[in-house]
C-alpha angles and dihedrals in degrees: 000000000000091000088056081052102054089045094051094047090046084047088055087238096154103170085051093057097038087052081054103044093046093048089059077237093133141053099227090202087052112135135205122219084278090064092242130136129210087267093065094050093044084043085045093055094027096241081168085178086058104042082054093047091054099046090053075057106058102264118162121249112207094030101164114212120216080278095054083247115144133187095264078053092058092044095053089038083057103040097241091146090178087060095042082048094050095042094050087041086055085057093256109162123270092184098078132112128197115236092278091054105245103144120204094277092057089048089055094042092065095036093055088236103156108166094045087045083059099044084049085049098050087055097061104260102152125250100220093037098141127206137224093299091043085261113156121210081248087059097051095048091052086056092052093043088235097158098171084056109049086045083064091053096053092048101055083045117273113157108248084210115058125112144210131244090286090045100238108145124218086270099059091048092053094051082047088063097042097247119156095170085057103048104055092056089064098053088045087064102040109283109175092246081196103053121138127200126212090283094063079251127155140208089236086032086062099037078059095046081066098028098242113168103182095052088042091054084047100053090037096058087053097058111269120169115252096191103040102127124219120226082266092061089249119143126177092253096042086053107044078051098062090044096048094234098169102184103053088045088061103046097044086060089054088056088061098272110159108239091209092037109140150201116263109255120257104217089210108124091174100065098028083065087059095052090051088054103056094037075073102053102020112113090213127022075191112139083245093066089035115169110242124182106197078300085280082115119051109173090284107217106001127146136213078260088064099037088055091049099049089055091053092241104151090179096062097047074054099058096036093050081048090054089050100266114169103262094201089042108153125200128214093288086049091247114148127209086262087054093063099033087056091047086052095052088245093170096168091038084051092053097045091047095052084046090055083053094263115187118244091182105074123108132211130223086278088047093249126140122203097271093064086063093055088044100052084047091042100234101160099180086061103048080051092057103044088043092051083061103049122133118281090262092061098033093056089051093097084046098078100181080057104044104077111088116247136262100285102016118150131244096250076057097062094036093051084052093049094051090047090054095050084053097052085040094058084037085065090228085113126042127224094263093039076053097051093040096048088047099050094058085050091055099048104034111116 
């Protein structure tokens, strides 16, 4: 009969357990396989008539199922905040926490229940109590945007600031769950806008990560640190670069961002050889195929200009050339922007970047212009192209009444024509007899 009993208190059937309690027919303190009594299922519904009427029975308060879950538990679970009232009202205990640690107040965090939260509160359960995965009350109601909430929580003392095992912060969390209302809750009550979590993450890192341009305009208005890097060497700005997020780039310049602003060289040839290396053979220099050397060689020098280029955004070359970028920046391996657009096979960032006066002639540490990549990956259109905007010395090559240096000419002068014919010359725009002949007007001219 006690598992009738059970059914008929979880079914809210009162007349049928009263017949049975009355009749001695039932043991009150009976449990099911799940270790709960009568009082955790009419707690769980918020039969409020029949949790009284088992109590008056003997039931036992704080009765823990095989989940340390107790009827207060249930009530709170289920937002029946009469029962949770009467229960705690009836002494029942407030200090309790279920096998993965979440004590009441986390329970009520996530469920929005502010006035049983209070009543938990104004019976000592502490603010900042964490559960099995370090997770404060604060934290979970972050998560389920519960602002009121969390305000409580501040107010009997939670830190804003504290984090979970992955040290994200409430914050972060909120940022996490897109809420603007939240957030700035937070901020108003000295939220570290800079944190970082375990991951070198922050709050403005992770609005990017969703493009989120209200929260990011909020964040950065607080402060927030454009430039900080992740463990990944990922920065906002980096980021919103390679994704050719436009209008965070923007804003982020309005806000004093340098445009040629630059990562911090590295000093480590070694490594920087290899990355040469692989710039020549690498399918995609996108963010998403990054070169990484054990992390000992993080892109020393390079600059959102590179980084746009590397990720094949036009758009976004566009818009930092527009904001004064350096268009012949070089980072520490001496690549330019053209460099990179010519190894990714960029054919319409080559060309933009030869129509803002680009220069071809710069070398890199291993003395190669940005020919030689689209030689080495055989992209033909673009050696065209970067050959049809030499310098007038090379240019004038195939022009033989031009190509001998002129009456007076220095020395530097011949030997910069001679350079630019060998190129034309590995290049197979000149044959080995065009090369001799041209070379040997070079040679004799003055």
């Amino acid at each position: 009969m006690s598992m009738s009993f059970l059914i008929a208190c979880e079914s809210g059937k009162r007349k049928i357990a009263e017949t049975l309690l009355a009749n001695n027919e039932v043991d009150v303190k009976y449990t099911d396989e799940k270790g709960r009594t009568a009082l955790h299922y009419a707690a769980h519904h918020g039969y409020l008539d029949l949790v009284k009427l088992l109590i008056a029975a003997g039931a036992d308060l704080d009765h823990e199922d095989h989940n340390g879950e107790t009827p207060l538990y249930f009530a709170c679970l289920q937002k029946q905040k009469q029962v949770a009232h009467f229960l705690l009202e009836q002494g029942a205990r407030a200090d309790i926490n279920d096998l993965q640690g979440n004590s009441l107040i986390h329970l009520t965090a996530q469920t929005g229940q502010q006035e049983v939260m209070e009543a938990l509160l104004q019976k000592g359960i502490p603010a900042n109590q964490e559960n099995n995965q370090a997770e404060t009350p604060l934290l979970i109601a972050a998560a389920w945007r519960n602002k009121d909430i969390a305000q409580l929580l501040i107010d009997n003392g939670a830190d804003v600031n504290t984090t979970n095992k992955s040290g994200d912060s409430p914050l972060i969390i909120a940022v996490r769950a897109k809420n603007p209302v939240m957030v700035t809750c937070l901020l108003s009550n000295h939220a570290d806008v800079n944190h970082t979590n375990h991951a070198g993450e922050t709050s403005l890192l992770i609005a990017c990560y969703d493009a989120n341009r209200a929260l990011t305009n909020l964040l950065v208005a607080q402060g927030a640190d454009v430039l900080i890097t992740s463990r990944e060497g990922l920065s906002p700005i980096w980021y919103a670069c390679a994704y050719n997020q436009k209008e965070m780039v923007a804003m982020f310049l309005d806000k004093g961002v340098d445009v040629n602003f630059s990562q911090p060289l590295s000093h480590n040839t070694v490594s920087m050889n290899s990355y040469l290396d692989w710039v020549e053979s690498a399918n995609s220099l996108s963010i998403s195929s990054a070169f990484s050397f054990n992390h000992s060689y993080s892109y020393g020098g390079e600059s959102m200009l590179h980084v746009a280029a590397k990720n094949g955004h036009l758009s976004m070359v566009k818009l930092l050339l527009e904001r004064g970028a350096n268009i012949n920046i070089q980072d520490e391996s001496g690549n330019t922007v053209l460099h990179y657009s010519a190894a990714a096979g960029k054919k319409d960032i080559v060309k933009y970047l030869l129509e803002q006066q680009a220069d071809v002639s710069v070398v890199n540490t291993k003395e190669q212009k940005a020919i030689d990549y689209a030689t080495i990956k055989g992209y033909n259109e673009i050696t065209t192209l970067l050959l049809s905007y030499k310098s007038e010395a090379a240019t004038t090559a195939l022009q033989p009444a031009s190509t001998t240096p002129k009456e007076g000419q220095d020395i530097s002068a011949k030997k910069k024509a001679l350079l630019d014919l060998k190129e034309l010359l590995d290049a197979g725009i000149l044959s080995q007899e065009e090369f001799n002949a041209e070379k040997a007007k070079v040679l004799n001219a003055g």
